[in-house]
Amino acid sequence: MAALIAENFRFLSLFFKSKDVMIFNGLVALGTVGSEELFSVVAFNCPCSPARNYIYGLAAIGVPALALFLIGVIWNNHTWNLVAECHKRGVKNFSAAATFLLFGSIMGRAAVAPVTWSVISLLRGEAYICALSEFVRPSSLDKFPAEYGPEVLARFPCKDVPANLTKFRDEVTRRLRYESQLFGWLLIGIVAVLVFLTKCLKNCCSPLSYRQEAYWAQYRSNEDKLFRRTAEVHSRILAAKNVKQFFGFVALDKEEKELVQEFPVEGVQPSPQWNAITGVYIYRENKGFPLYSRLHKWAKGVEGNGPSPEGNEMLFLAS
């Protein structure tokens, strides 16, 4: 039981593993702020009609947040690694903690933009005021004329009200803006606490030293850059070779001719090799030596993805 608990706690080093993640999240948040400001200026237009206000106000906050969340899920490499893993190998090699925290990593990264959108929308208050103005109880307003009902209250966000209701409109707007901003600040506080707790758990439960974790992050970044660069060159040379075989010649510029001469490509990698280096990777050690990626593991000739009696494998999910 103690070993199982220790293994599961190792998965609690999930979010914000590197400065690159923090910078990325910051850029996403700033881009979302700018988008929300533009949306509020250009697109937001409260209908000021009973029943429509509520739907429109919630849609103005929720629909863009949902779209941003889905975009975040699509852009996350873990999403497609998980799809490839399930398609090729299933998730039998992952414990419940690993699977849960993998989904948590995807959801956490994808939530940056929608949470930012929701916070900015609440702090501005326009959508909240539009959605809830008609639900303000007239009895809560001192000396509010009895002849007016929700129809008039629904027009408060548009300032299209009789002159004798101006002070009531200002009071309702001030009250709803207060509630909206209060919810916005509470959301900020909740997110900040969650981020703080996650960082604490990450540093307490990581099986790696700070320097090795930094090295692993550098290795992943360099491997990805070199792999993409090499794949681009390899595919270009292979394409040139096949085009030449079809036409009898190939029109190459000077740089491409140098690439073809410097890097002869004889063939393509078989599908089993591509499958071996594709999918979710959890940090492992084999006989005390770290394996930093699926490509590293393939290059070392280590078979399988599950624990083996010969290898001491520490499970640690890469962000």
mmCIF file of C-alpha atoms in Angstrom:
data_model
loop_
_atom_site.group_PDB
_atom_site.id
_atom_site.type_symbol
_atom_site.label_atom_id
_atom_site.label_comp_id
_atom_site.label_asym_id
_atom_site.label_seq_id
_atom_site.Cartn_x
_atom_site.Cartn_y
_atom_site.Cartn_z
ATOM 1 C CA MET A 1 0.000 0.000 0.000
ATOM 2 C CA ALA A 2 2.815 2.405 0.876
ATOM 3 C CA ALA A 3 4.504 1.720 -2.459
ATOM 4 C CA LEU A 4 1.236 2.339 -4.339
ATOM 5 C CA ILE A 5 0.653 5.623 -2.524
ATOM 6 C CA ALA A 6 4.228 6.718 -3.185
ATOM 7 C CA GLU A 7 3.876 5.887 -6.873
ATOM 8 C CA ASN A 8 0.621 7.790 -7.203
ATOM 9 C CA PHE A 9 2.004 10.850 -5.449
ATOM 10 C CA ARG A 10 4.749 11.023 -8.009
ATOM 11 C CA PHE A 11 2.128 12.024 -10.543
ATOM 12 C CA LEU A 12 1.280 15.153 -8.593
ATOM 13 C CA SER A 13 3.997 17.156 -10.376
ATOM 14 C CA LEU A 14 1.842 18.084 -13.314
ATOM 15 C CA PHE A 15 1.284 21.787 -14.001
ATOM 16 C CA PHE A 16 3.675 24.634 -14.647
ATOM 17 C CA LYS A 17 6.756 22.451 -14.905
ATOM 18 C CA SER A 18 8.917 25.055 -16.571
ATOM 19 C CA LYS A 19 9.262 28.745 -17.284
ATOM 20 C CA ASP A 20 8.204 28.016 -20.866
ATOM 21 C CA VAL A 21 4.805 26.844 -19.608
ATOM 22 C CA MET A 22 4.401 29.966 -17.473
ATOM 23 C CA ILE A 23 5.352 32.219 -20.400
ATOM 24 C CA PHE A 24 2.958 30.360 -22.697
ATOM 25 C CA ASN A 25 0.114 30.640 -20.195
ATOM 26 C CA GLY A 26 0.856 34.350 -19.754
ATOM 27 C CA LEU A 27 0.757 34.974 -23.501
ATOM 28 C CA VAL A 28 -2.524 33.067 -23.781
ATOM 29 C CA ALA A 29 -4.005 35.136 -20.961
ATOM 30 C CA LEU A 30 -2.869 38.431 -22.515
ATOM 31 C CA GLY A 31 -4.250 37.425 -25.903
ATOM 32 C CA THR A 32 -7.560 36.508 -24.280
ATOM 33 C CA VAL A 33 -7.741 39.866 -22.489
ATOM 34 C CA GLY A 34 -7.250 41.683 -25.779
ATOM 35 C CA SER A 35 -9.854 39.541 -27.504
ATOM 36 C CA GLU A 36 -12.384 40.138 -24.731
ATOM 37 C CA GLU A 37 -11.848 43.900 -24.883
ATOM 38 C CA LEU A 38 -12.334 43.876 -28.649
ATOM 39 C CA PHE A 39 -15.449 41.715 -28.308
ATOM 40 C CA SER A 40 -16.948 44.059 -25.715
ATOM 41 C CA VAL A 41 -16.344 47.134 -27.870
ATOM 42 C CA VAL A 42 -17.343 45.718 -31.238
ATOM 43 C CA ALA A 43 -19.698 42.776 -30.751
ATOM 44 C CA PHE A 44 -21.467 43.006 -27.382
ATOM 45 C CA ASN A 45 -24.914 44.544 -27.691
ATOM 46 C CA CYS A 46 -27.454 43.708 -24.992
ATOM 47 C CA PRO A 47 -30.946 43.154 -26.500
ATOM 48 C CA CYS A 48 -32.620 44.784 -23.450
ATOM 49 C CA SER A 49 -35.598 42.487 -23.765
ATOM 50 C CA PRO A 50 -37.100 40.172 -21.128
ATOM 51 C CA ALA A 51 -35.979 36.533 -21.454
ATOM 52 C CA ARG A 52 -33.460 37.457 -24.144
ATOM 53 C CA ASN A 53 -31.133 39.331 -21.812
ATOM 54 C CA TYR A 54 -30.396 36.288 -19.670
ATOM 55 C CA ILE A 55 -29.608 34.021 -22.626
ATOM 56 C CA TYR A 56 -27.517 36.642 -24.402
ATOM 57 C CA GLY A 57 -25.560 37.597 -21.280
ATOM 58 C CA LEU A 58 -24.700 34.012 -20.405
ATOM 59 C CA ALA A 59 -23.833 33.254 -24.027
ATOM 60 C CA ALA A 60 -21.491 36.260 -24.158
ATOM 61 C CA ILE A 61 -19.532 34.790 -21.241
ATOM 62 C CA GLY A 62 -19.954 31.059 -21.774
ATOM 63 C CA VAL A 63 -19.791 30.468 -25.526
ATOM 64 C CA PRO A 64 -16.427 32.201 -26.155
ATOM 65 C CA ALA A 65 -15.057 30.508 -23.019
ATOM 66 C CA LEU A 66 -16.176 27.116 -24.333
ATOM 67 C CA ALA A 67 -14.657 27.826 -27.764
ATOM 68 C CA LEU A 68 -11.356 28.895 -26.175
ATOM 69 C CA PHE A 69 -11.357 25.767 -24.011
ATOM 70 C CA LEU A 70 -11.849 23.483 -27.015
ATOM 71 C CA ILE A 71 -9.113 25.313 -28.924
ATOM 72 C CA GLY A 72 -6.814 24.836 -25.944
ATOM 73 C CA VAL A 73 -7.555 21.109 -25.888
ATOM 74 C CA ILE A 74 -6.906 20.847 -29.633
ATOM 75 C CA TRP A 75 -3.594 22.730 -29.434
ATOM 76 C CA ASN A 76 -2.282 20.656 -26.531
ATOM 77 C CA ASN A 77 0.205 18.006 -27.662
ATOM 78 C CA HIS A 78 -0.874 15.761 -24.786
ATOM 79 C CA THR A 79 -4.326 15.463 -26.379
ATOM 80 C CA TRP A 80 -3.075 13.856 -29.566
ATOM 81 C CA ASN A 81 -0.403 11.862 -27.754
ATOM 82 C CA LEU A 82 -3.192 10.430 -25.601
ATOM 83 C CA VAL A 83 -5.279 9.661 -28.695
ATOM 84 C CA ALA A 84 -2.305 7.901 -30.292
ATOM 85 C CA GLU A 85 -1.600 6.036 -27.067
ATOM 86 C CA CYS A 86 -5.176 4.802 -26.750
ATOM 87 C CA HIS A 87 -5.292 3.844 -30.436
ATOM 88 C CA LYS A 88 -1.998 1.962 -30.519
ATOM 89 C CA ARG A 89 -1.437 0.648 -27.014
ATOM 90 C CA GLY A 90 -4.448 1.482 -24.848
ATOM 91 C CA VAL A 91 -4.050 2.876 -21.338
ATOM 92 C CA LYS A 92 -3.350 -0.423 -19.599
ATOM 93 C CA ASN A 93 0.165 0.772 -18.736
ATOM 94 C CA PHE A 94 -1.134 3.781 -16.803
ATOM 95 C CA SER A 95 -2.475 3.719 -13.283
ATOM 96 C CA ALA A 96 -5.646 5.575 -12.362
ATOM 97 C CA ALA A 97 -3.540 8.427 -10.963
ATOM 98 C CA ALA A 98 -1.586 8.732 -14.208
ATOM 99 C CA THR A 99 -4.722 8.805 -16.335
ATOM 100 C CA PHE A 100 -6.442 11.319 -14.039
ATOM 101 C CA LEU A 101 -3.478 13.663 -13.948
ATOM 102 C CA LEU A 102 -2.920 13.399 -17.683
ATOM 103 C CA PHE A 103 -6.472 14.603 -18.231
ATOM 104 C CA GLY A 104 -5.849 17.202 -15.525
ATOM 105 C CA SER A 105 -2.815 18.478 -17.413
ATOM 106 C CA ILE A 106 -4.813 18.822 -20.629
ATOM 107 C CA MET A 107 -7.768 20.458 -18.905
ATOM 108 C CA GLY A 108 -5.549 22.760 -16.831
ATOM 109 C CA ARG A 109 -3.638 24.101 -19.804
ATOM 110 C CA ALA A 110 -6.827 24.468 -21.842
ATOM 111 C CA ALA A 111 -8.556 26.344 -18.996
ATOM 112 C CA VAL A 112 -6.137 29.304 -19.022
ATOM 113 C CA ALA A 113 -7.878 31.195 -21.836
ATOM 114 C CA PRO A 114 -11.533 30.515 -20.829
ATOM 115 C CA VAL A 115 -10.860 31.382 -17.173
ATOM 116 C CA THR A 116 -9.184 34.617 -18.263
ATOM 117 C CA TRP A 117 -12.136 35.414 -20.526
ATOM 118 C CA SER A 118 -14.625 34.745 -17.719
ATOM 119 C CA VAL A 119 -12.659 36.853 -15.217
ATOM 120 C CA ILE A 120 -12.384 39.847 -17.549
ATOM 121 C CA SER A 121 -16.061 39.568 -18.478
ATOM 122 C CA LEU A 122 -17.061 39.538 -14.802
ATOM 123 C CA LEU A 123 -14.789 42.435 -13.921
ATOM 124 C CA ARG A 124 -16.230 44.519 -16.735
ATOM 125 C CA GLY A 125 -19.726 43.546 -15.623
ATOM 126 C CA GLU A 126 -21.567 44.342 -18.844
ATOM 127 C CA ALA A 127 -22.664 40.789 -19.630
ATOM 128 C CA TYR A 128 -23.633 40.117 -16.013
ATOM 129 C CA ILE A 129 -25.705 43.305 -15.822
ATOM 130 C CA CYS A 130 -27.401 42.462 -19.110
ATOM 131 C CA ALA A 131 -28.220 38.919 -17.980
ATOM 132 C CA LEU A 132 -29.604 39.679 -14.510
ATOM 133 C CA SER A 133 -31.103 43.171 -14.644
ATOM 134 C CA GLU A 134 -34.645 41.856 -15.232
ATOM 135 C CA PHE A 135 -34.399 39.567 -12.188
ATOM 136 C CA VAL A 136 -33.828 42.367 -9.695
ATOM 137 C CA ARG A 137 -36.777 42.441 -7.300
ATOM 138 C CA PRO A 138 -38.579 45.801 -7.495
ATOM 139 C CA SER A 139 -39.355 45.494 -3.772
ATOM 140 C CA SER A 140 -35.607 45.706 -3.063
ATOM 141 C CA LEU A 141 -35.538 49.197 -4.585
ATOM 142 C CA ASP A 142 -36.729 51.962 -2.294
ATOM 143 C CA LYS A 143 -39.889 53.668 -3.623
ATOM 144 C CA PHE A 144 -39.758 51.921 -6.984
ATOM 145 C CA PRO A 145 -43.003 52.707 -8.902
ATOM 146 C CA ALA A 146 -45.378 49.755 -8.702
ATOM 147 C CA GLU A 147 -46.595 50.172 -12.285
ATOM 148 C CA TYR A 148 -43.225 49.123 -13.712
ATOM 149 C CA GLY A 149 -42.144 45.474 -13.929
ATOM 150 C CA PRO A 150 -39.436 43.235 -15.448
ATOM 151 C CA GLU A 151 -39.970 44.728 -18.904
ATOM 152 C CA VAL A 152 -38.594 48.081 -17.728
ATOM 153 C CA LEU A 153 -35.851 46.490 -15.638
ATOM 154 C CA ALA A 154 -34.682 44.566 -18.701
ATOM 155 C CA ARG A 155 -34.118 47.907 -20.477
ATOM 156 C CA PHE A 156 -31.826 49.267 -17.758
ATOM 157 C CA PRO A 157 -28.556 48.083 -19.435
ATOM 158 C CA CYS A 158 -29.456 50.111 -22.525
ATOM 159 C CA LYS A 159 -30.334 53.242 -20.518
ATOM 160 C CA ASP A 160 -33.607 53.399 -22.422
ATOM 161 C CA VAL A 161 -35.852 54.119 -19.438
ATOM 162 C CA PRO A 162 -38.225 56.882 -18.350
ATOM 163 C CA ALA A 163 -36.585 59.866 -16.703
ATOM 164 C CA ASN A 164 -38.153 59.121 -13.307
ATOM 165 C CA LEU A 165 -36.360 55.733 -13.239
ATOM 166 C CA THR A 166 -32.838 57.036 -13.873
ATOM 167 C CA LYS A 167 -31.779 56.833 -10.231
ATOM 168 C CA PHE A 168 -33.150 53.277 -9.991
ATOM 169 C CA ARG A 169 -31.248 52.311 -13.139
ATOM 170 C CA ASP A 170 -28.037 53.640 -11.633
ATOM 171 C CA GLU A 171 -28.645 51.744 -8.409
ATOM 172 C CA VAL A 172 -29.409 48.466 -10.209
ATOM 173 C CA THR A 173 -26.370 48.841 -12.440
ATOM 174 C CA ARG A 174 -24.135 49.603 -9.460
ATOM 175 C CA ARG A 175 -25.485 46.636 -7.501
ATOM 176 C CA LEU A 176 -25.078 44.158 -10.354
ATOM 177 C CA ARG A 177 -21.629 45.468 -11.239
ATOM 178 C CA TYR A 178 -20.608 44.966 -7.625
ATOM 179 C CA GLU A 179 -21.841 41.357 -7.703
ATOM 180 C CA SER A 180 -20.157 40.687 -11.044
ATOM 181 C CA GLN A 181 -16.806 42.073 -9.942
ATOM 182 C CA LEU A 182 -17.043 40.231 -6.637
ATOM 183 C CA PHE A 183 -17.459 36.928 -8.506
ATOM 184 C CA GLY A 184 -14.539 37.894 -10.759
ATOM 185 C CA TRP A 185 -12.204 38.558 -7.825
ATOM 186 C CA LEU A 186 -13.330 35.356 -6.123
ATOM 187 C CA LEU A 187 -12.555 33.412 -9.295
ATOM 188 C CA ILE A 188 -9.094 34.979 -9.419
ATOM 189 C CA GLY A 189 -8.518 34.040 -5.779
ATOM 190 C CA ILE A 190 -9.648 30.444 -6.308
ATOM 191 C CA VAL A 191 -7.416 30.013 -9.359
ATOM 192 C CA ALA A 192 -4.447 31.548 -7.522
ATOM 193 C CA VAL A 193 -4.891 29.155 -4.586
ATOM 194 C CA LEU A 194 -5.151 26.160 -6.929
ATOM 195 C CA VAL A 195 -2.012 27.201 -8.793
ATOM 196 C CA PHE A 196 -0.146 27.686 -5.509
ATOM 197 C CA LEU A 197 -1.205 24.280 -4.168
ATOM 198 C CA THR A 198 -0.272 22.619 -7.453
ATOM 199 C CA LYS A 199 3.173 24.200 -7.408
ATOM 200 C CA CYS A 200 3.685 23.053 -3.810
ATOM 201 C CA LEU A 201 2.627 19.485 -4.606
ATOM 202 C CA LYS A 202 4.778 19.472 -7.706
ATOM 203 C CA ASN A 203 7.919 20.474 -5.830
ATOM 204 C CA CYS A 204 7.200 18.147 -2.902
ATOM 205 C CA CYS A 205 6.333 15.055 -4.930
ATOM 206 C CA SER A 206 8.728 15.259 -7.868
ATOM 207 C CA PRO A 207 11.072 12.244 -7.990
ATOM 208 C CA LEU A 208 13.671 14.376 -9.791
ATOM 209 C CA SER A 209 16.106 16.913 -8.448
ATOM 210 C CA TYR A 210 15.716 20.512 -9.570
ATOM 211 C CA ARG A 211 18.764 20.319 -11.859
ATOM 212 C CA GLN A 212 17.724 17.035 -13.467
ATOM 213 C CA GLU A 213 14.204 18.332 -14.035
ATOM 214 C CA ALA A 214 15.643 21.446 -15.698
ATOM 215 C CA TYR A 215 17.886 19.245 -17.843
ATOM 216 C CA TRP A 216 14.917 17.083 -18.835
ATOM 217 C CA ALA A 217 12.958 20.164 -19.900
ATOM 218 C CA GLN A 218 15.926 21.345 -21.992
ATOM 219 C CA TYR A 219 16.320 17.911 -23.533
ATOM 220 C CA ARG A 220 12.648 17.726 -24.538
ATOM 221 C CA SER A 221 12.798 21.182 -26.078
ATOM 222 C CA ASN A 222 16.009 20.452 -28.013
ATOM 223 C CA GLU A 223 14.815 17.035 -29.150
ATOM 224 C CA ASP A 224 11.572 18.504 -30.442
ATOM 225 C CA LYS A 225 13.337 21.314 -32.310
ATOM 226 C CA LEU A 226 15.923 19.001 -33.856
ATOM 227 C CA PHE A 227 13.311 16.385 -34.742
ATOM 228 C CA ARG A 228 11.081 18.917 -36.489
ATOM 229 C CA ARG A 229 14.017 20.494 -38.336
ATOM 230 C CA THR A 230 15.412 17.125 -39.415
ATOM 231 C CA ALA A 231 11.982 15.818 -40.419
ATOM 232 C CA GLU A 232 11.443 18.879 -42.593
ATOM 233 C CA VAL A 233 14.788 18.366 -44.352
ATOM 234 C CA HIS A 234 14.284 14.600 -44.665
ATOM 235 C CA SER A 235 10.821 14.995 -46.191
ATOM 236 C CA ARG A 236 12.088 17.634 -48.620
ATOM 237 C CA ILE A 237 14.952 15.447 -49.815
ATOM 238 C CA LEU A 238 12.703 12.396 -50.120
ATOM 239 C CA ALA A 239 10.148 14.435 -52.063
ATOM 240 C CA ALA A 240 12.876 15.737 -54.379
ATOM 241 C CA LYS A 241 14.088 12.176 -54.986
ATOM 242 C CA ASN A 242 10.596 10.941 -55.868
ATOM 243 C CA VAL A 243 9.836 13.958 -58.086
ATOM 244 C CA LYS A 244 13.097 13.379 -59.955
ATOM 245 C CA GLN A 245 12.229 9.731 -60.480
ATOM 246 C CA PHE A 246 8.860 10.725 -61.942
ATOM 247 C CA PHE A 247 9.934 13.614 -64.196
ATOM 248 C CA GLY A 248 13.568 12.678 -64.770
ATOM 249 C CA PHE A 249 14.721 15.897 -63.116
ATOM 250 C CA VAL A 250 13.819 18.112 -60.204
ATOM 251 C CA ALA A 251 13.964 21.911 -60.012
ATOM 252 C CA LEU A 252 15.943 22.686 -56.862
ATOM 253 C CA ASP A 253 17.304 26.005 -55.648
ATOM 254 C CA LYS A 254 20.895 26.322 -54.454
ATOM 255 C CA GLU A 255 20.099 25.605 -50.814
ATOM 256 C CA GLU A 256 18.044 22.518 -51.681
ATOM 257 C CA LYS A 257 20.809 21.161 -53.937
ATOM 258 C CA GLU A 258 23.258 21.487 -51.062
ATOM 259 C CA LEU A 259 20.868 19.643 -48.762
ATOM 260 C CA VAL A 260 20.410 16.800 -51.257
ATOM 261 C CA GLN A 261 24.170 16.425 -51.650
ATOM 262 C CA GLU A 262 24.946 16.681 -47.939
ATOM 263 C CA PHE A 263 22.206 14.414 -46.599
ATOM 264 C CA PRO A 264 21.512 11.405 -48.854
ATOM 265 C CA VAL A 265 18.186 9.822 -47.991
ATOM 266 C CA GLU A 266 17.940 6.140 -48.839
ATOM 267 C CA GLY A 267 14.467 5.332 -47.566
ATOM 268 C CA VAL A 268 11.749 6.014 -45.036
ATOM 269 C CA GLN A 269 11.256 4.886 -41.479
ATOM 270 C CA PRO A 270 8.859 1.941 -41.105
ATOM 271 C CA SER A 271 5.581 2.430 -39.278
ATOM 272 C CA PRO A 272 6.623 0.437 -36.168
ATOM 273 C CA GLN A 273 9.382 2.978 -35.542
ATOM 274 C CA TRP A 274 6.946 5.894 -35.826
ATOM 275 C CA ASN A 275 4.548 4.122 -33.477
ATOM 276 C CA ALA A 276 7.342 3.491 -30.978
ATOM 277 C CA ILE A 277 8.188 7.187 -30.654
ATOM 278 C CA THR A 278 4.586 8.452 -30.710
ATOM 279 C CA GLY A 279 2.231 8.682 -27.749
ATOM 280 C CA VAL A 280 2.115 9.721 -24.112
ATOM 281 C CA TYR A 281 5.460 9.461 -22.368
ATOM 282 C CA ILE A 282 5.990 9.112 -18.648
ATOM 283 C CA TYR A 283 9.481 9.603 -17.276
ATOM 284 C CA ARG A 284 11.152 6.284 -16.563
ATOM 285 C CA GLU A 285 14.485 4.956 -15.449
ATOM 286 C CA ASN A 286 15.966 1.713 -16.685
ATOM 287 C CA LYS A 287 18.639 0.159 -14.464
ATOM 288 C CA GLY A 288 19.185 3.535 -12.853
ATOM 289 C CA PHE A 289 19.632 5.446 -16.115
ATOM 290 C CA PRO A 290 17.001 8.011 -17.146
ATOM 291 C CA LEU A 291 14.989 7.713 -20.337
ATOM 292 C CA TYR A 292 13.884 11.229 -21.249
ATOM 293 C CA SER A 293 11.517 10.532 -24.142
ATOM 294 C CA ARG A 294 10.037 7.827 -26.328
ATOM 295 C CA LEU A 295 12.721 8.587 -28.925
ATOM 296 C CA HIS A 296 15.425 8.224 -26.255
ATOM 297 C CA LYS A 297 13.847 4.966 -25.128
ATOM 298 C CA TRP A 298 13.711 3.650 -28.706
ATOM 299 C CA ALA A 299 17.327 4.666 -29.349
ATOM 300 C CA LYS A 300 18.428 2.728 -26.244
ATOM 301 C CA GLY A 301 16.509 -0.329 -27.404
ATOM 302 C CA VAL A 302 14.275 -0.525 -24.323
ATOM 303 C CA GLU A 303 11.128 -2.484 -25.080
ATOM 304 C CA GLY A 304 7.649 -1.981 -23.662
ATOM 305 C CA ASN A 305 6.065 0.845 -21.732
ATOM 306 C CA GLY A 306 5.223 -0.863 -18.462
ATOM 307 C CA PRO A 307 7.347 -1.581 -15.379
ATOM 308 C CA SER A 308 9.844 -4.385 -15.805
ATOM 309 C CA PRO A 309 11.684 -6.457 -13.196
ATOM 310 C CA GLU A 310 15.006 -5.275 -14.607
ATOM 311 C CA GLY A 311 14.245 -1.570 -14.626
ATOM 312 C CA ASN A 312 13.565 0.795 -11.789
ATOM 313 C CA GLU A 313 11.008 3.044 -13.492
ATOM 314 C CA MET A 314 9.893 6.232 -11.802
ATOM 315 C CA LEU A 315 6.657 7.455 -13.324
ATOM 316 C CA PHE A 316 6.625 11.176 -13.947
ATOM 317 C CA LEU A 317 4.461 12.882 -16.511
ATOM 318 C CA ALA A 318 6.012 15.488 -18.818
ATOM 319 C CA SER A 319 4.090 18.727 -19.207
#
